[in-house]
Amino acid sequence: QKEVEQDPGPLSVPEGAIVSLNCTYSNSAFQYFMWYRQYSRKGPELLMYTYSSGNKEDGRFTAQVDKSSKYISLFIRDSQPSDSATYLCAMSLQGGSEKLVFGKGTKLTVNP
Amino acid sequence: EAQVTQNPRYLITVTGKKLTVTCSQNMNHEYMSWYRQDPGLGLRQIYYSMNVEVTDKGDVPEGYKVSRKEKRNFPLILESPSPNQTSLYFCASRAWTGRADTQYFGPGTRLTVL
């Protein structure tokens, strides 16, 4: 079993839809969770990060962590064509740890 | 402007010919990392460095070397490249304070080993 599992998609939604992106993990020692967005032919950019179980909101983006189920989610509200990208989850044993484990990424297309 | 630069951006080489990919950041970040990205395998960490002269292996370090002699630079060295090292490589720098996490990735280096 891979440490981090992420459905690669592709996922295609109409503009304005709520998007749900998910990752599961097997190592219950992971404490710090991140989401990245990667546009085609670009490097990843950090979108959100959190330690906690529960929700963290930033504009149209909400990161959700359920440590008991070893499941994390990223929700995008009112999705826009500019949200079309690959979204990667990542996690580490602690916030200051530079050793990161990534999911394979989910490719999202938001259609106008 | 905060940035991570990588050179070269594209490289085609032959098996066994030593090469170095440079990485430089202008943000005085302590943390730097190298990743490779392959279709179907995602982003995998090769090496990381938490400060000058402090480096450690990531998930796929075999066939790679790094050095961190100064804070701004973190070169990736392939002593004897092989075709299975054909990949897209990213360098990243990071500042983590416990309250804030700031990460920057470089634009990528596409390497082909024939």
Coordinates of C-alpha atoms in Angstrom, one line a residue:
Chain A
Q1 CA 0.0 0.0 0.0
K2 CA 1.3 3.4 -1.0
E3 CA 1.9 5.9 1.9
V4 CA -0.3 8.5 0.1
E5 CA -3.1 7.6 -2.3
Q6 CA -4.7 10.2 -4.6
D7 CA -7.0 9.6 -7.5
P8 CA -5.3 11.0 -10.6
G9 CA -8.6 11.8 -12.3
P10 CA -8.9 13.5 -14.7
L11 CA -11.8 15.4 -13.1
S12 CA -13.9 17.7 -15.3
V13 CA -16.5 20.1 -13.9
P14 CA -18.5 23.0 -15.1
E15 CA -17.7 26.5 -14.0
G16 CA -19.3 27.4 -10.6
A17 CA -19.3 23.8 -9.4
I18 CA -18.0 22.7 -6.0
V19 CA -14.9 20.5 -6.4
S20 CA -13.8 17.9 -4.0
L21 CA -10.3 16.5 -4.1
N22 CA -9.2 13.8 -1.8
C23 CA -6.2 11.9 -0.5
T24 CA -5.9 8.9 1.9
Y25 CA -2.8 7.9 3.8
S26 CA -1.6 4.9 5.6
N27 CA 0.9 6.3 8.1
S28 CA -1.0 7.5 11.2
A29 CA 2.2 9.4 12.3
F30 CA 1.6 12.1 9.6
Q31 CA 0.7 15.3 11.4
Y32 CA 1.1 18.1 8.8
F33 CA -0.9 18.3 5.6
M34 CA -0.5 20.4 2.5
W35 CA -2.2 21.0 -0.8
Y36 CA -0.4 22.3 -3.9
R37 CA -1.6 23.5 -7.3
Q38 CA 0.5 22.9 -10.4
Y39 CA -0.3 24.6 -13.7
S40 CA 0.9 22.9 -16.9
R41 CA 4.6 23.3 -17.4
K42 CA 5.1 25.1 -14.1
G43 CA 6.4 24.2 -10.6
P44 CA 3.9 23.4 -7.8
E45 CA 2.7 26.3 -5.6
L46 CA 1.7 25.8 -2.0
L47 CA -2.0 26.5 -1.6
M48 CA -2.9 25.5 1.9
Y49 CA -1.3 23.8 4.9
T50 CA -2.7 22.6 8.3
Y51 CA -1.9 20.5 11.3
S52 CA -5.3 20.2 12.6
S53 CA -8.2 17.8 12.2
G54 CA -11.2 19.8 11.0
N55 CA -11.5 22.6 8.4
K56 CA -9.3 25.4 7.4
E57 CA -10.6 28.0 5.0
D58 CA -8.9 30.5 2.7
G59 CA -11.1 32.3 0.2
R60 CA -12.8 29.7 -2.1
F61 CA -10.6 26.9 -0.8
T62 CA -11.2 24.7 2.3
A63 CA -8.8 22.1 3.5
Q64 CA -10.3 19.3 5.6
V65 CA -8.4 16.8 7.7
D66 CA -9.8 13.7 9.3
K67 CA -7.0 12.0 11.1
S68 CA -9.2 9.2 12.5
S69 CA -10.0 8.1 8.9
K70 CA -6.6 9.1 7.6
Y71 CA -8.3 11.2 4.9
I72 CA -7.8 14.7 3.7
S73 CA -9.8 16.8 1.3
L74 CA -9.5 20.1 -0.6
F75 CA -12.8 21.8 -1.6
I76 CA -13.0 24.5 -4.2
R77 CA -16.2 26.6 -4.2
D78 CA -17.4 28.5 -7.2
S79 CA -14.7 26.9 -9.4
Q80 CA -13.3 29.0 -12.2
P81 CA -11.5 28.0 -15.4
S82 CA -8.4 29.5 -13.9
D83 CA -8.6 26.7 -11.3
S84 CA -7.8 24.1 -14.0
A85 CA -4.5 22.5 -12.9
T86 CA -3.2 19.5 -11.2
Y87 CA -3.7 19.4 -7.4
L88 CA -1.2 17.5 -5.2
C89 CA -1.6 16.6 -1.6
A90 CA 1.5 16.2 0.6
M91 CA 2.2 15.3 4.2
S92 CA 5.0 15.1 6.7
L93 CA 5.6 13.8 10.2
Q94 CA 5.8 17.3 11.6
G95 CA 5.5 20.9 10.3
G96 CA 9.2 21.6 10.3
S97 CA 10.1 18.3 8.7
E98 CA 11.5 18.8 5.2
K99 CA 10.8 15.2 4.3
L100 CA 7.6 15.4 2.4
V101 CA 5.5 12.6 0.8
F102 CA 3.3 13.6 -2.1
G103 CA 0.2 12.1 -3.7
K104 CA 0.4 11.6 -7.4
G105 CA -1.9 14.5 -8.1
T106 CA -5.4 15.0 -9.5
K107 CA -5.8 16.8 -12.8
L108 CA -8.8 19.2 -12.7
T109 CA -10.4 20.9 -15.7
V110 CA -13.1 23.6 -15.0
N111 CA -15.1 24.2 -18.2
P112 CA -16.5 27.6 -18.9
Chain B
E1 CA 11.1 39.4 -6.5
A2 CA 11.2 36.1 -4.6
Q3 CA 12.3 33.3 -6.8
V4 CA 14.0 30.0 -7.2
T5 CA 16.1 29.6 -10.4
Q6 CA 17.3 26.4 -12.0
N7 CA 19.8 25.9 -14.8
P8 CA 19.7 24.5 -17.3
R9 CA 15.9 24.4 -18.0
Y10 CA 16.4 21.7 -20.6
L11 CA 19.2 19.2 -21.0
I12 CA 19.8 16.2 -23.3
T13 CA 22.8 14.1 -22.4
V14 CA 24.2 10.7 -22.8
T15 CA 24.6 7.8 -20.3
G16 CA 27.6 8.3 -18.0
K17 CA 28.4 11.9 -18.7
K18 CA 28.5 13.7 -15.3
L19 CA 26.2 16.7 -15.0
T20 CA 25.1 19.3 -12.5
V21 CA 21.8 21.1 -12.3
T22 CA 22.1 24.3 -10.3
C23 CA 19.5 25.8 -8.0
S24 CA 19.6 29.2 -6.4
Q25 CA 17.1 31.0 -4.1
N26 CA 17.1 34.7 -3.2
M27 CA 15.0 34.5 0.0
N28 CA 17.5 33.4 2.5
H29 CA 15.5 30.2 3.2
E30 CA 17.1 27.6 5.3
Y31 CA 15.3 24.6 3.8
M32 CA 15.9 23.5 0.2
S33 CA 14.8 20.3 -1.6
W34 CA 15.1 18.5 -4.9
Y35 CA 12.3 16.5 -6.5
R36 CA 11.7 14.5 -9.6
Q37 CA 8.3 14.3 -11.3
D38 CA 7.4 11.4 -13.5
P39 CA 4.1 10.5 -15.2
G40 CA 2.2 8.0 -13.1
L41 CA 4.6 8.3 -10.2
G42 CA 4.0 11.9 -9.1
L43 CA 6.5 14.1 -7.3
R44 CA 9.2 12.3 -5.3
Q45 CA 11.7 13.9 -3.1
I46 CA 15.4 13.1 -3.9
Y47 CA 17.3 15.1 -1.3
Y48 CA 16.7 17.9 1.1
S49 CA 18.7 20.3 3.2
M50 CA 17.7 21.9 6.4
N51 CA 20.7 24.3 6.5
V52 CA 24.2 24.8 5.2
E53 CA 26.2 21.6 5.3
V54 CA 23.1 19.6 6.5
T55 CA 21.6 17.3 3.9
D56 CA 19.5 14.1 4.0
K57 CA 18.0 11.6 1.7
G58 CA 14.5 11.7 0.4
D59 CA 12.6 8.8 -1.1
V60 CA 14.7 8.3 -4.3
P61 CA 18.3 9.4 -3.6
E62 CA 20.1 6.6 -5.6
G63 CA 22.2 8.0 -8.4
Y64 CA 22.2 11.6 -7.1
K65 CA 24.4 13.7 -5.0
V66 CA 23.9 17.2 -3.5
S67 CA 25.9 19.7 -1.6
R68 CA 24.9 22.8 0.4
K69 CA 28.0 24.9 0.9
E70 CA 26.1 28.2 1.0
K71 CA 22.6 29.0 1.9
R72 CA 21.4 30.2 -1.5
N73 CA 22.6 27.3 -3.6
F74 CA 21.7 23.7 -3.7
P75 CA 23.1 21.9 -6.8
L76 CA 22.0 18.4 -7.9
I77 CA 24.8 16.3 -9.2
L78 CA 24.4 13.2 -11.4
E79 CA 27.8 11.5 -11.4
S80 CA 26.9 8.9 -14.0
P81 CA 23.5 9.6 -15.5
S82 CA 21.4 6.7 -16.7
P83 CA 18.2 6.6 -18.9
N84 CA 16.0 6.0 -15.8
Q85 CA 17.0 9.4 -14.6
T86 CA 15.2 11.0 -17.5
S87 CA 12.6 13.2 -15.7
L88 CA 11.4 16.6 -14.8
Y89 CA 13.3 18.0 -11.8
F90 CA 12.2 20.7 -9.4
C91 CA 14.2 22.5 -6.8
A92 CA 12.3 24.2 -3.9
S93 CA 13.1 26.4 -1.0
R94 CA 11.1 26.8 2.2
A95 CA 10.7 29.0 5.3
W96 CA 8.7 27.4 8.1
T97 CA 8.2 29.3 11.3
G98 CA 5.6 27.2 13.1
R99 CA 2.9 29.7 12.2
A100 CA 3.6 30.2 8.5
D101 CA 4.9 28.0 5.7
T102 CA 6.3 29.6 2.7
Q103 CA 7.5 27.5 -0.2
Y104 CA 8.8 28.3 -3.6
F105 CA 9.4 25.9 -6.5
G106 CA 11.7 26.5 -9.4
P107 CA 10.5 26.4 -13.0
G108 CA 11.8 22.8 -13.5
T109 CA 14.6 21.2 -15.5
R110 CA 13.6 18.7 -18.1
L111 CA 16.4 16.1 -18.4
T112 CA 16.7 13.4 -21.0
V113 CA 19.5 10.8 -20.7
L114 CA 20.1 8.8 -23.9

